[in-house]
Coordinates of C-alpha atoms in Angstrom, one line a residue:
M1 CA 33.2 -34.3 -6.8
Q2 CA 32.4 -31.2 -9.1
I3 CA 33.6 -31.5 -12.7
I4 CA 35.2 -28.1 -13.9
N5 CA 33.8 -27.6 -17.5
Q6 CA 34.9 -23.9 -18.0
L7 CA 38.5 -22.5 -18.5
K8 CA 39.6 -18.8 -18.4
I9 CA 42.3 -18.5 -21.3
E10 CA 45.1 -16.2 -19.9
E11 CA 47.6 -16.6 -22.7
P12 CA 47.6 -13.8 -25.3
E13 CA 48.6 -16.1 -28.2
R14 CA 45.8 -18.6 -27.4
K15 CA 43.2 -15.8 -27.2
E16 CA 44.4 -14.7 -30.6
V17 CA 43.9 -18.2 -32.0
F18 CA 40.2 -18.6 -30.7
L19 CA 39.4 -15.0 -31.9
E20 CA 40.7 -15.7 -35.4
I21 CA 38.9 -19.1 -35.7
L22 CA 35.7 -17.7 -34.3
S23 CA 35.9 -14.9 -36.9
D24 CA 35.8 -17.3 -39.5
K25 CA 32.2 -18.1 -40.9
Y26 CA 33.2 -21.7 -41.9
C27 CA 34.7 -22.5 -38.5
R28 CA 31.6 -21.2 -37.0
L29 CA 29.2 -23.4 -39.0
I30 CA 31.3 -26.4 -38.5
L31 CA 31.5 -26.0 -34.7
D32 CA 27.7 -25.5 -34.8
S33 CA 27.1 -28.4 -36.9
I34 CA 29.0 -30.8 -34.4
M35 CA 28.2 -29.1 -31.1
N36 CA 25.9 -31.8 -30.0
I37 CA 26.4 -34.8 -32.2
S38 CA 29.5 -36.2 -33.8
K39 CA 29.5 -36.0 -37.5
S40 CA 31.6 -36.9 -40.5
A41 CA 33.3 -34.3 -42.9
I42 CA 30.8 -35.3 -45.7
E43 CA 27.9 -34.9 -43.4
I44 CA 29.0 -31.3 -42.1
S45 CA 29.6 -30.4 -45.8
R46 CA 26.2 -31.5 -47.0
E47 CA 24.4 -29.9 -43.8
K48 CA 26.1 -26.6 -44.0
E49 CA 26.6 -26.5 -47.8
I50 CA 30.3 -25.9 -47.4
P51 CA 32.7 -27.3 -50.0
L52 CA 34.3 -30.5 -48.6
S53 CA 37.8 -29.4 -49.4
T54 CA 36.9 -26.2 -47.0
V55 CA 35.5 -28.4 -44.4
Y56 CA 38.7 -30.5 -44.2
R57 CA 40.9 -27.4 -44.1
R58 CA 38.9 -25.9 -41.4
I59 CA 38.6 -29.2 -39.4
Q60 CA 42.5 -29.2 -39.3
Q61 CA 42.6 -25.8 -38.0
L62 CA 40.1 -26.6 -35.3
H63 CA 42.1 -29.8 -34.5
D64 CA 45.2 -28.0 -34.0
S65 CA 43.5 -25.4 -31.9
H66 CA 42.3 -28.2 -29.7
M67 CA 38.6 -27.2 -30.3
I68 CA 37.3 -30.4 -31.6
R69 CA 37.7 -34.1 -30.9
T70 CA 38.1 -36.9 -33.4
S71 CA 37.1 -40.5 -33.4
G72 CA 37.0 -43.1 -36.1
I73 CA 35.0 -46.0 -37.0
I74 CA 35.5 -48.7 -39.4
T75 CA 32.4 -48.8 -41.9
D76 CA 30.7 -52.4 -43.0
E77 CA 32.6 -51.9 -46.2
G78 CA 36.0 -51.9 -44.3
K79 CA 36.6 -48.2 -44.8
R80 CA 37.8 -45.9 -42.1
L81 CA 35.3 -42.9 -41.3
F82 CA 36.4 -39.9 -39.0
L83 CA 33.9 -38.1 -37.0
Y84 CA 34.2 -34.8 -35.4
K85 CA 32.7 -33.3 -32.3
S86 CA 33.2 -29.9 -30.8
K87 CA 35.0 -30.0 -27.3
I88 CA 33.5 -26.3 -26.8
K89 CA 30.0 -25.4 -25.9
E90 CA 30.4 -21.5 -25.8
V91 CA 33.2 -18.8 -25.7
N92 CA 32.6 -15.9 -23.9
T93 CA 34.8 -12.7 -24.6
R94 CA 35.0 -9.3 -23.0
F95 CA 37.0 -6.4 -24.1
S96 CA 37.7 -3.7 -21.4
D97 CA 40.5 -1.2 -21.0
G98 CA 42.6 -2.5 -23.9
E99 CA 42.4 -6.2 -22.6
I100 CA 40.4 -9.0 -23.8
A101 CA 39.2 -11.6 -21.1
M102 CA 38.1 -15.0 -22.4
D103 CA 36.2 -17.9 -21.0
V104 CA 35.6 -21.2 -22.7
V105 CA 32.7 -23.6 -21.6
F106 CA 33.3 -27.3 -22.7
N107 CA 30.8 -29.6 -24.0
K108 CA 29.9 -32.3 -21.6
N109 CA 30.7 -35.1 -24.1

């Protein structure tokens, strides 16, 4: 049984959303940070030197676009801690004859 880990995006609106997100440097930094391991917003903020409020705004944008996965844990102190991980591994785009072709390769985990 083969697992499909690539998707061709056909909808023009969805392509626009992906291009808009990928054109934002903070979104790219966040996706890079959480590509291989889940991290909290605080960890992302410290690692990439992005203001925490900006991290939270971009995380919401990435979540709304279905580009990240959110999980939660309860710390030893009883506090909820959310962790974020990229759903995508790479995005390939081509522009030809006025049309954009876009393929998304998904993260395995």
